Short mmCIF file of C-alpha atoms and ligand atoms in Angstrom, two decimals:
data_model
loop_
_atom_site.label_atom_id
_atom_site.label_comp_id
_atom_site.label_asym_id
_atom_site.label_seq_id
_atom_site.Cartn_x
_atom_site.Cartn_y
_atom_site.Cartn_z
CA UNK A 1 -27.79 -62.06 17.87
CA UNK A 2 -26.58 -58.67 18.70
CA UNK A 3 -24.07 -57.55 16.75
CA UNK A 4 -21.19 -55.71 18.05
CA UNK A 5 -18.24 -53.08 16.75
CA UNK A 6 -15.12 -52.41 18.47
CA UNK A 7 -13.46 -49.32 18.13
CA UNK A 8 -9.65 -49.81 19.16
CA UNK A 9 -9.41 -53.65 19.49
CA UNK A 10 -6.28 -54.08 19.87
CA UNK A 11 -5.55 -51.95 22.80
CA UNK A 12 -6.14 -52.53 26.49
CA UNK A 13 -10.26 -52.29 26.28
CA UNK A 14 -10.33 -54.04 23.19
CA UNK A 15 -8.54 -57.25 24.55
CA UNK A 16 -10.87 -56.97 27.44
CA UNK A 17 -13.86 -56.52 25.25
CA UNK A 18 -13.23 -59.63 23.20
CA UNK A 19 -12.53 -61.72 26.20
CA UNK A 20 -15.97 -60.96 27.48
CA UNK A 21 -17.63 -61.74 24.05
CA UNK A 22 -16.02 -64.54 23.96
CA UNK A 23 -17.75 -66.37 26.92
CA UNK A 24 -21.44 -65.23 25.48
CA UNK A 25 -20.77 -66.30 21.42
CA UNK A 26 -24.51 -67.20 21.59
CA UNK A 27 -25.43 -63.79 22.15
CA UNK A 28 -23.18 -61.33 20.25
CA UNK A 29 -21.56 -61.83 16.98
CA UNK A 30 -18.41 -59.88 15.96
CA UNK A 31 -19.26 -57.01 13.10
CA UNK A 32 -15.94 -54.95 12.99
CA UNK A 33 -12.91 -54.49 14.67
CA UNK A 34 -10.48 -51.69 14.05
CA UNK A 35 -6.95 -50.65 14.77
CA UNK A 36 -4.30 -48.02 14.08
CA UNK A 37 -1.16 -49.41 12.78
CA UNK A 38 -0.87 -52.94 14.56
CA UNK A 39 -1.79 -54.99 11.03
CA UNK A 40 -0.23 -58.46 12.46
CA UNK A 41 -2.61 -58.05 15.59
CA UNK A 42 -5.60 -57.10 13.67
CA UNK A 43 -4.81 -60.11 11.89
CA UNK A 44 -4.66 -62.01 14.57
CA UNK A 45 -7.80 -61.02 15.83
CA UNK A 46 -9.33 -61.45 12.24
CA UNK A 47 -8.12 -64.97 12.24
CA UNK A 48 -9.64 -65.84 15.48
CA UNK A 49 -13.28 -64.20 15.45
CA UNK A 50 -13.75 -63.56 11.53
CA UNK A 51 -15.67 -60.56 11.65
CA UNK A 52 -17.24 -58.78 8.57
CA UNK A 53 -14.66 -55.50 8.70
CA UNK A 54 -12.01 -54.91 9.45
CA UNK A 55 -10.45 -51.17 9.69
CA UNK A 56 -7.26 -49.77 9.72
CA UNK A 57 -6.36 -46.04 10.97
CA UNK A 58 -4.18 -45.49 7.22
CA UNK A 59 -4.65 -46.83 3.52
CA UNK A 60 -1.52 -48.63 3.59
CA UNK A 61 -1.56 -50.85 6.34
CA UNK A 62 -5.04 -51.78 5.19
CA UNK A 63 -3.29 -52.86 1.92
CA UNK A 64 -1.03 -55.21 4.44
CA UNK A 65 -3.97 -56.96 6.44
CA UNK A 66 -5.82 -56.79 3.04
CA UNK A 67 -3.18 -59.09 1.56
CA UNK A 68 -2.54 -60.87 4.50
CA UNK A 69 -6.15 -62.03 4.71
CA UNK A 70 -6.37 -63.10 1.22
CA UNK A 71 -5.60 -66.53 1.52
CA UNK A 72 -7.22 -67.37 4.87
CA UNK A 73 -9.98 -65.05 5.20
CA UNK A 74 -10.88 -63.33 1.75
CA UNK A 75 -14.86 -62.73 3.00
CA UNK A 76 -13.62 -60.37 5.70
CA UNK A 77 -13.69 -56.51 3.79
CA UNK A 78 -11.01 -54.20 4.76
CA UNK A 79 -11.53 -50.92 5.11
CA UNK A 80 -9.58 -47.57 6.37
CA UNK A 81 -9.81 -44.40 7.85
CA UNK A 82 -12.14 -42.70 9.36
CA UNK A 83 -14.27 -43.25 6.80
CA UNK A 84 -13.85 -47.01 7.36
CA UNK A 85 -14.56 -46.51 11.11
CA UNK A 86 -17.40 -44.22 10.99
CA UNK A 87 -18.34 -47.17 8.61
CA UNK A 88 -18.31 -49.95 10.67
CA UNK A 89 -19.47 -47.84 13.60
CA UNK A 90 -23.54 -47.21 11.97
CA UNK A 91 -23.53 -49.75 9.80
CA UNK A 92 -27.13 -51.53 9.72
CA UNK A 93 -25.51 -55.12 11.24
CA UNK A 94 -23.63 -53.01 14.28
CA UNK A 95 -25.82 -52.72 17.24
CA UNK A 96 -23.65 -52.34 20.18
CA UNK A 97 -19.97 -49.98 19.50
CA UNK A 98 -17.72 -50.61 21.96
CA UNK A 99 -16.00 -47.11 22.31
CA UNK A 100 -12.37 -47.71 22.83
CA UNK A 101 -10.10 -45.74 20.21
CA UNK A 102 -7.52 -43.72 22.44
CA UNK A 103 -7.90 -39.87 22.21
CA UNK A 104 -9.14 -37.56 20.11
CA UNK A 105 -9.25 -39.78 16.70
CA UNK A 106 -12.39 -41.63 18.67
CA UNK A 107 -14.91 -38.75 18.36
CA UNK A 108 -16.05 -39.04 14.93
CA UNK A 109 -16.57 -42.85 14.49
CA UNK A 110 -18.48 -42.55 18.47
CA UNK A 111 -20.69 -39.56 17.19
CA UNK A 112 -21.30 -41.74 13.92
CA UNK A 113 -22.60 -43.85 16.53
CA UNK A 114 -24.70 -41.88 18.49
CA UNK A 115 -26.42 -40.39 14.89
CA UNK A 116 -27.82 -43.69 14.01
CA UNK A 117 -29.22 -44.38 17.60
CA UNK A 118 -26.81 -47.17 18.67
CA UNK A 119 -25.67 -48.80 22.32
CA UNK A 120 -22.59 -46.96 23.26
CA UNK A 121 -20.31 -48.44 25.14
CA UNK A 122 -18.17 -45.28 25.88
CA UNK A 123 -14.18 -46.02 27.26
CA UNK A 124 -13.23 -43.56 25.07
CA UNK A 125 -13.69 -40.59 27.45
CA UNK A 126 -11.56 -38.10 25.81
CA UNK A 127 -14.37 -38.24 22.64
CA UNK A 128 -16.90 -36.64 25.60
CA UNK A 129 -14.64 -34.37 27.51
CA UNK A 130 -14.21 -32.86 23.70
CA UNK A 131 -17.55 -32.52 22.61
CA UNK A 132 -19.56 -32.79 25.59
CA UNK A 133 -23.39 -31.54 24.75
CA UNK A 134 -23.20 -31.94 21.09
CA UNK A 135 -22.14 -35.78 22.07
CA UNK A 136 -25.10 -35.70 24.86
CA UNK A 137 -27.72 -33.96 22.40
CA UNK A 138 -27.01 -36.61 19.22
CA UNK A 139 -27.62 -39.37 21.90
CA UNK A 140 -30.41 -38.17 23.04
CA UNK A 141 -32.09 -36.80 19.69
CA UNK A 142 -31.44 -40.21 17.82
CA UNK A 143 -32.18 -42.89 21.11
CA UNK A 144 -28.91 -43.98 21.36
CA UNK A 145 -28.11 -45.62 24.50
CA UNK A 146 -24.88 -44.55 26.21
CA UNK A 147 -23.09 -46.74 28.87
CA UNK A 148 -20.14 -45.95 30.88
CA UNK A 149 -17.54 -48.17 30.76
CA UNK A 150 -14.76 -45.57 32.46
CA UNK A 151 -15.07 -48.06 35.67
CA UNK A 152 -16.01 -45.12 38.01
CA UNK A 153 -19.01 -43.96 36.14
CA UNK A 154 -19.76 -47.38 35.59
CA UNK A 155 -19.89 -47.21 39.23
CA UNK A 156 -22.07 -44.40 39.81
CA UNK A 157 -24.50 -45.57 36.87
CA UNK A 158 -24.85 -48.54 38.70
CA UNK A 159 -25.47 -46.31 41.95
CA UNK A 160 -28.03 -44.32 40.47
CA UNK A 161 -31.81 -44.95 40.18
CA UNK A 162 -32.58 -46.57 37.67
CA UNK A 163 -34.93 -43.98 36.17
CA UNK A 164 -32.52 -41.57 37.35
CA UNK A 165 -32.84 -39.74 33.41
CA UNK A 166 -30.23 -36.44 34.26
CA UNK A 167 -32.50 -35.59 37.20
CA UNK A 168 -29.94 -35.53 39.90
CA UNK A 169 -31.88 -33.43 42.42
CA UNK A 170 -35.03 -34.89 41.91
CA UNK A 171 -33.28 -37.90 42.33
CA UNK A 172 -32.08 -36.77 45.57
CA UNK A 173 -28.43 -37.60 44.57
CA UNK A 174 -26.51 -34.64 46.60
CA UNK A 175 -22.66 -35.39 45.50
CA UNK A 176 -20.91 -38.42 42.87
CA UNK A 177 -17.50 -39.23 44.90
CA UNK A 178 -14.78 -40.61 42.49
CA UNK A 179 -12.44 -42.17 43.75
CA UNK A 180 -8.61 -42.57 42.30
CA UNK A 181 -5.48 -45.14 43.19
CA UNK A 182 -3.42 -42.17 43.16
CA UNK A 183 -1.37 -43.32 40.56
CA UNK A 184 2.47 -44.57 40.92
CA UNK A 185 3.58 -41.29 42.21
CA UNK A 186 1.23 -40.88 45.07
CA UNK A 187 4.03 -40.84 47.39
CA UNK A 188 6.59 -39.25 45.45
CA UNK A 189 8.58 -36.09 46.59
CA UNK A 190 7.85 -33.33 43.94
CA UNK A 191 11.93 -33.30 43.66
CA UNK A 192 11.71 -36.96 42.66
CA UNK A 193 9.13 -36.42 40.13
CA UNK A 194 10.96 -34.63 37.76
CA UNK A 195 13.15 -37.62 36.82
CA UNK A 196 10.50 -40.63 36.48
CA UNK A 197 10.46 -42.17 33.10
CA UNK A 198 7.71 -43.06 31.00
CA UNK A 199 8.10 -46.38 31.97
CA UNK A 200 7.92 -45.93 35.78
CA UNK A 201 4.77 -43.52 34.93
CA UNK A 202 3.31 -46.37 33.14
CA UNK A 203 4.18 -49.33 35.78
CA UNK A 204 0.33 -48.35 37.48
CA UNK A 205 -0.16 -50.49 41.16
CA UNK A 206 -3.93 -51.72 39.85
CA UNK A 207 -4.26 -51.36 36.81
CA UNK A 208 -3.15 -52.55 33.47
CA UNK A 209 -3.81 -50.29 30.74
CA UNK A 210 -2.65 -48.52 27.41
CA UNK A 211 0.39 -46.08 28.03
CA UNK A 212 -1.65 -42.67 27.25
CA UNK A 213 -4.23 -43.55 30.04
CA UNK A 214 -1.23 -44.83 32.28
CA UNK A 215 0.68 -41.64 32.32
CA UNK A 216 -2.88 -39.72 32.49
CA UNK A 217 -3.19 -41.63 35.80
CA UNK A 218 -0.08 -40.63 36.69
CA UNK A 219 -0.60 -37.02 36.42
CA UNK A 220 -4.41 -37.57 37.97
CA UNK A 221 -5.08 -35.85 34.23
CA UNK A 222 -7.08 -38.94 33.83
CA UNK A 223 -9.21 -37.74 37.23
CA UNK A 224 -9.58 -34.36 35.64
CA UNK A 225 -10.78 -35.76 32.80
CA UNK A 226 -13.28 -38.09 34.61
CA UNK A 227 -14.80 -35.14 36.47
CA UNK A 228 -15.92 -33.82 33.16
CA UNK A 229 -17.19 -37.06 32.19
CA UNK A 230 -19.24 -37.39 34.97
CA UNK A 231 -20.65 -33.95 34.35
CA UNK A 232 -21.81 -34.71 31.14
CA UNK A 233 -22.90 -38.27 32.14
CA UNK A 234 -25.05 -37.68 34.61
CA UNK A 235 -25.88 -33.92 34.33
CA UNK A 236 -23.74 -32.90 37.24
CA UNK A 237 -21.82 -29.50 38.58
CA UNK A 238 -18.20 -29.50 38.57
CA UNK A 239 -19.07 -28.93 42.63
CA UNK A 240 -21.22 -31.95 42.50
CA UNK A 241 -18.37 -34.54 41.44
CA UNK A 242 -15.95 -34.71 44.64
CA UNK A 243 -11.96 -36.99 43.99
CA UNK A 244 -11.47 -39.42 46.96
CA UNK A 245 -7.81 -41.02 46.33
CA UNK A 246 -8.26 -44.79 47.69
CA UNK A 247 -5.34 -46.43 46.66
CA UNK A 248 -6.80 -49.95 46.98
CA UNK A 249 -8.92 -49.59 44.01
CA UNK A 250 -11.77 -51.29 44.53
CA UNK A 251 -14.52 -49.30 45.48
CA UNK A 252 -15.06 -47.79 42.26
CA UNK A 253 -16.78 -44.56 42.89
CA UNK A 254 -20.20 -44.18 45.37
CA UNK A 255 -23.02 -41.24 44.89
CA UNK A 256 -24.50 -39.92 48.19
CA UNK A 257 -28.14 -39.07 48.38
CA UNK A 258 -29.98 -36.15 50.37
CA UNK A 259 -30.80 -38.64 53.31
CA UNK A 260 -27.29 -39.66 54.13
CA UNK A 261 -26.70 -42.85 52.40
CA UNK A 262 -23.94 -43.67 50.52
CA UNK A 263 -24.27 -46.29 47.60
CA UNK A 264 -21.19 -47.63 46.50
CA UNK A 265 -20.14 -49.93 44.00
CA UNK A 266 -17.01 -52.57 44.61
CA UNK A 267 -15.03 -55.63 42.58
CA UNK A 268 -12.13 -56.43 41.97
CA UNK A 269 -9.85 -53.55 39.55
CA UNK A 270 -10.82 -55.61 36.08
CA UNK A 271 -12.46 -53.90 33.63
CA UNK A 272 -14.02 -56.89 32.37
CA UNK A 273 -16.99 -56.19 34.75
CA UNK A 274 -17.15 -52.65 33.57
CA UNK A 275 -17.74 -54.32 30.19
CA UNK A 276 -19.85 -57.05 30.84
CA UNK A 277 -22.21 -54.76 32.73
CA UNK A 278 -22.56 -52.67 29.75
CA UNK A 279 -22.82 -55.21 27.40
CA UNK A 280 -25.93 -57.06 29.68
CA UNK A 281 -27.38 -54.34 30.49
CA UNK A 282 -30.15 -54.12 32.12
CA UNK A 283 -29.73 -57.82 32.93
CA UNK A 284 -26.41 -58.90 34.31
CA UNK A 285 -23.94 -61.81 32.64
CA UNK A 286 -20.72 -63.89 33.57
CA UNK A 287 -17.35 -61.68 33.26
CA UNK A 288 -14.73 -63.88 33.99
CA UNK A 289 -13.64 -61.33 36.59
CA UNK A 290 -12.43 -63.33 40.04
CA UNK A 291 -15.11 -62.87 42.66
CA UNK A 292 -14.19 -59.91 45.28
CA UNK A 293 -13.06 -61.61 48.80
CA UNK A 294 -13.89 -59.55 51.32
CA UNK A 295 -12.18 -61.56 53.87
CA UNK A 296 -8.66 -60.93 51.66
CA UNK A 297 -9.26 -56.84 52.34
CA UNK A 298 -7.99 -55.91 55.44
CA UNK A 299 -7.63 -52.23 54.92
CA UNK A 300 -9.65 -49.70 52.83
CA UNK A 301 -8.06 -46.21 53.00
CA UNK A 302 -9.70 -43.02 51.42
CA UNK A 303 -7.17 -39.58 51.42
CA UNK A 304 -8.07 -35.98 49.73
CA UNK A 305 -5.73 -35.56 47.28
CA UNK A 306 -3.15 -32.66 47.25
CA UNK A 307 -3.47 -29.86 44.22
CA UNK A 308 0.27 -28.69 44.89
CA UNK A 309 1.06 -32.76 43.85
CA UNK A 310 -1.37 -33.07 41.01
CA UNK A 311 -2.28 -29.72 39.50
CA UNK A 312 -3.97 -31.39 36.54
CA UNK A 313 -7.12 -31.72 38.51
CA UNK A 314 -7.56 -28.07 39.21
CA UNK A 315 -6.59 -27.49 35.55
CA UNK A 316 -9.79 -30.06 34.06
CA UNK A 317 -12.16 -28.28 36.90
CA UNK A 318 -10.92 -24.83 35.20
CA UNK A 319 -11.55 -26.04 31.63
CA UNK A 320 -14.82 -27.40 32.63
CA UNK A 321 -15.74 -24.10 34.32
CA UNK A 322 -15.02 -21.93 31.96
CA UNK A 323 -16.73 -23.81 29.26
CA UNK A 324 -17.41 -24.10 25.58
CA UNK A 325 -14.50 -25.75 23.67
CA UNK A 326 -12.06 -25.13 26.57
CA UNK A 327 -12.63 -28.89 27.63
CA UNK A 328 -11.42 -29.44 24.38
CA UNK A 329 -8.02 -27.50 24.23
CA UNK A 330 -7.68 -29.17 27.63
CA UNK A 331 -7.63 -32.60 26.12
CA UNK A 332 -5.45 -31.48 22.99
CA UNK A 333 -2.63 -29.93 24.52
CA UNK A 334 -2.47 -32.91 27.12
CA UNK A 335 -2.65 -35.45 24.49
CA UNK A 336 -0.09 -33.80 22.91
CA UNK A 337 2.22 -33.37 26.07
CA UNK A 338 1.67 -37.13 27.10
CA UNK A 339 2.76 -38.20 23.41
CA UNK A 340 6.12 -35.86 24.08
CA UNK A 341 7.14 -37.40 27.38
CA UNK A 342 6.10 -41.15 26.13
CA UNK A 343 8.77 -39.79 23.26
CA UNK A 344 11.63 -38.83 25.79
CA UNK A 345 10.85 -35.28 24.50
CA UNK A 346 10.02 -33.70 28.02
CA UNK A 347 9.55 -34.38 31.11
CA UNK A 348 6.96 -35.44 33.18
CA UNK A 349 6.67 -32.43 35.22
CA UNK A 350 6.05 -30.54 31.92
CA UNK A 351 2.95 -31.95 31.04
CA UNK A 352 0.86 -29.94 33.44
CA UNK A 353 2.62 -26.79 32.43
CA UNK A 354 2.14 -27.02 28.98
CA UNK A 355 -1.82 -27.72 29.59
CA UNK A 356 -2.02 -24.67 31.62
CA UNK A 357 -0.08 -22.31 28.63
CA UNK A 358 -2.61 -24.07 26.23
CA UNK A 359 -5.78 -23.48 28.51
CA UNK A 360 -4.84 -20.06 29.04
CA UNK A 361 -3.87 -18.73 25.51
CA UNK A 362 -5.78 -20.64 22.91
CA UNK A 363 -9.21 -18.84 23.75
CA UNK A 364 -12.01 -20.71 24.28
CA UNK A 365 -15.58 -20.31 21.87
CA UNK A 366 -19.22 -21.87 22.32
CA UNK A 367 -19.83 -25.37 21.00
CA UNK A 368 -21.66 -24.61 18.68
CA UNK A 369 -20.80 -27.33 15.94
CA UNK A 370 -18.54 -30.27 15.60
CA UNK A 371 -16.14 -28.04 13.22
CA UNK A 372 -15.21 -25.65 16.49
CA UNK A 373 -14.32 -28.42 18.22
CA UNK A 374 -12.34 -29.71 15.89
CA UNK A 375 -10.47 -26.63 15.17
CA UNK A 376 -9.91 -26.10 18.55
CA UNK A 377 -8.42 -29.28 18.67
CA UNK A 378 -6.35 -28.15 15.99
CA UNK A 379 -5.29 -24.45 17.49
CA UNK A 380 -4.47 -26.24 20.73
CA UNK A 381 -2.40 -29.16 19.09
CA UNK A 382 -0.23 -26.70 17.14
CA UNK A 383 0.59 -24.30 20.28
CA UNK A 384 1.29 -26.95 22.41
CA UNK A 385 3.19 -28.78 20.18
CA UNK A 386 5.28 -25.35 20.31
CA UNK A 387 5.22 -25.38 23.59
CA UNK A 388 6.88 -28.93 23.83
CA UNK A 389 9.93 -27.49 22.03
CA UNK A 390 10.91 -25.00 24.18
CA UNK A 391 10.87 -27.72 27.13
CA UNK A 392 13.53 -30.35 24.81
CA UNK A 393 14.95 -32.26 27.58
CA UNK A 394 18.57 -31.82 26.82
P1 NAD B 401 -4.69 -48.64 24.18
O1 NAD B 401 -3.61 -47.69 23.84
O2 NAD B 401 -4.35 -49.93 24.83
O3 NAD B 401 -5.55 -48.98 22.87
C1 NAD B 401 -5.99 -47.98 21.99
C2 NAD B 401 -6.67 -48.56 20.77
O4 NAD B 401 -6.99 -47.47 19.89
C3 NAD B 401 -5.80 -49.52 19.97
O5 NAD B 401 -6.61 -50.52 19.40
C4 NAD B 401 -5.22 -48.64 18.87
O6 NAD B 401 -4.86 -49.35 17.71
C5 NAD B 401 -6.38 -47.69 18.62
N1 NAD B 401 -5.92 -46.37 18.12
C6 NAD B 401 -4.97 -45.58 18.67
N2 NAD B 401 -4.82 -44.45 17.95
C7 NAD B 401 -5.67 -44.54 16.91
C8 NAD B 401 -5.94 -43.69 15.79
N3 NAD B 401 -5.29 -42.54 15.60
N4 NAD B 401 -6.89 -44.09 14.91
C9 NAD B 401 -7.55 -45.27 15.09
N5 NAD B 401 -7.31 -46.11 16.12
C10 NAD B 401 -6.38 -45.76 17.01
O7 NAD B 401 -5.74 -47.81 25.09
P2 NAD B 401 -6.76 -48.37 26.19
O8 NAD B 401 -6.09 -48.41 27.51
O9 NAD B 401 -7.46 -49.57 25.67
O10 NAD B 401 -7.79 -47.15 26.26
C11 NAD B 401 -8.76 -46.92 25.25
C12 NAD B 401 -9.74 -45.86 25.74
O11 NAD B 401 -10.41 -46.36 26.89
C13 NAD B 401 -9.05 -44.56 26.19
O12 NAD B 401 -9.85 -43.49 25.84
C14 NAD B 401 -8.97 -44.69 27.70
O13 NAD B 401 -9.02 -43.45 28.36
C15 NAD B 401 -10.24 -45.49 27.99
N6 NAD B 401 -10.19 -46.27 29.23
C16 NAD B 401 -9.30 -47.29 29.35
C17 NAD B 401 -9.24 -48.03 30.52
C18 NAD B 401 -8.29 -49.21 30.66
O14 NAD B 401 -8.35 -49.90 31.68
N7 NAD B 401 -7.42 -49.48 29.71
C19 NAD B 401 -10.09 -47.71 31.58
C20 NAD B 401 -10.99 -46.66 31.43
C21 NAD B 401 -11.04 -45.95 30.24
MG1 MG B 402 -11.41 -44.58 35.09
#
């Protein structure tokens, strides 16, 4: 049996996750899941799977699920923290750990991870986008295995040759296309933006996802963030990664090759098959996603999307370029903006604003340990949270 950790089970990819292991019992068993503050889902979940740990973000909720669980399910050990998760995330019974914490508070327990050589199953993109070659190096110096489960660069890993290894000339791969729905807003007047409400910006036309990701699609944030992804990934250029909008979502990103072809990769917008490719890899196993009918499809459309409409693409593509922990303070100060407007703090047209202030006067060092990053993470946090402030919707 291969056992199996899930970082963030409760959320979006969690759910997912433990649909998909539910359909293959025979194959993986449940080690840990983990939450933040949601104790009666964690429950819940404990009730139903009985895993070994369970892990909550703060000591007291722990103390709730730990006394909740007394009764009915005393063998399961509760633990918090991120001790707890960077626990459950190397332990000797996890093989696979299913990346899928939201934000920054995934890097640690991911990186545990990666140090004791395990299969990463990476959702958590913001962990990369932070720490980017230390991540790429630990995986690499310990034989961990990292797979995408971002559905575009599951995509392209599933368009690339197999022994592709970071060679992506040799490889003949000349550009990685990812495409993007666009988001609610794609048609929006820029006047009309600056009243949408977090709940409009999380209402996305494919798909159905936790609310920081939602208004990150929004934005196209969650684009910018995916082109530095995909740079890490697969050892790209900024210039190499190209965003198609194709509000139809479902071809999920395509990598073109020196002699003209195009390799794509379709389904239907579940991230089920995402997971279950990741999971099976290299073999392939049920999903539970409903087959793709091609007949049902009678338009594809592809656009190049506007910078004036979505300036948080220009702003990852700066960040990336300039390096060093600027992908970092990128990823701070937008967390932190996306957690004022999901507050009614500011508004959504603030968000790319306050990135840009961050990006530009928080200055930017070499990674050259995981304490920089995390003190730029800091630095960043702290000015933008200034920076939210003076924006107070009245
Ligand atoms: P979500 O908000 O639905 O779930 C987040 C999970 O993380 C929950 O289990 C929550 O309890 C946990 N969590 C949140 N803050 C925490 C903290 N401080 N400490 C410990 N645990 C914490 O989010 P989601 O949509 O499932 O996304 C998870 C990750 O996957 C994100 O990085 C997102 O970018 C990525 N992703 C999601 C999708 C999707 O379809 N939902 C697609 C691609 C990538
Ligand atoms: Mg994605």
């Amino acid at each position: 049996m291969i056992g199996v950790t899930i970082l963030g089970s409760t959320g979006s990819i969690g759910f997912n996750t433990l649909d998909v292991l539910s359909r293959h019992k025979d194959l993986f068993e449940l080690i840990a899941i983990t939450a933040n503050k949601n104790v009666n889902g964690l429950l819940e979940q404990c009730l139903a799977w009985q895993p070994k740990f369970a892990v909550m973000a703060d000591a007291g909720s722990a103390r709730h699920l730990s006394n909740a669980l007394e009764r009915e399910a005393p063998d399961i050990k509760v633990l918090s923290g991120q001790d707890g998760l960077e626990t459950v995330a190397s332990c000797a019974e996890t093989n696979y750990v299913m990346a899928a914490i939201v934000g920054a508070a995934g890097l640690m327990p991911t990186l545990a991870a990666a140090k004791k050589g395990k299969r990463i199953l990476l959702a958590n993109k913001e962990a990369l986008v932070m720490s980017g070659k230390l991540f790429m190096d630990a995986v690499k110096e310990n034989g961990a295995e990292l797979l995408p489960i971002d559905s575009e660069h599951n995509a392209v890993f599933q368009c690339m040759p197999q022994d592709f290894g970071g060679r992506l000339k040799q490889s003949g791969v000349t550009r990685i296309l990812l495409t993007a729905s666009g988001g609610p807003f794609r048609t929006k007047t820029l006047e009309e933006l600056k009243n949408v409400t977090p709940d409009e910006a999380c209402a996305h036309p494919n798909w159905d996802m936790g609310r920081k990701i939602s208004v990150d699609s929004a934005t196209m944030m969650n684009k910018g963030l995916e082109i530095i992804e995909a740079c890490w990934l697969f050892n790209a250029a900024v210039d190499n990664v190209e965003v198609v909008i194709h509000p139809e979502s479902v071809v999920h990103s395509l990598v073109e090759y020196a002699d003209g072809s195009v390799l794509a990769q379709l389904g239907n917008p579940d991230m089920r098959t995402p997971i279950a490719h990741a999971m099976a890899w290299p073999k392939r196993m049920e999903s539970g996603v409903e087959k793709l009918n091609l007949f049902d499809i009678t338009q594809l459309n592809f656009e190049k999307p506007d910078l004036s409409r979505f300036p948080c693409l220009r702003l990852a593509k700066q960040a990336m370029n300039r390096g060093g922990t600027a992908t970092a303070i990128l990823n701070a100060a937008n967390e932190v903006a996306v957690e004022q407007f999901l507050g009614g703090l500011i508004r959504y047209t603030d968000i790319p604003g306050i990135v840009e202030k961050t990006l530009d006067n928080v200055g930017h060092e070499p990674v050259d340990s995981i304490g920089r990053v995390l003190d730029a993470d800091k630095q960043a946090r702290e000015y933008a949270t200034e920076r939210c402030r003076e924006q107070l919707c009245p």
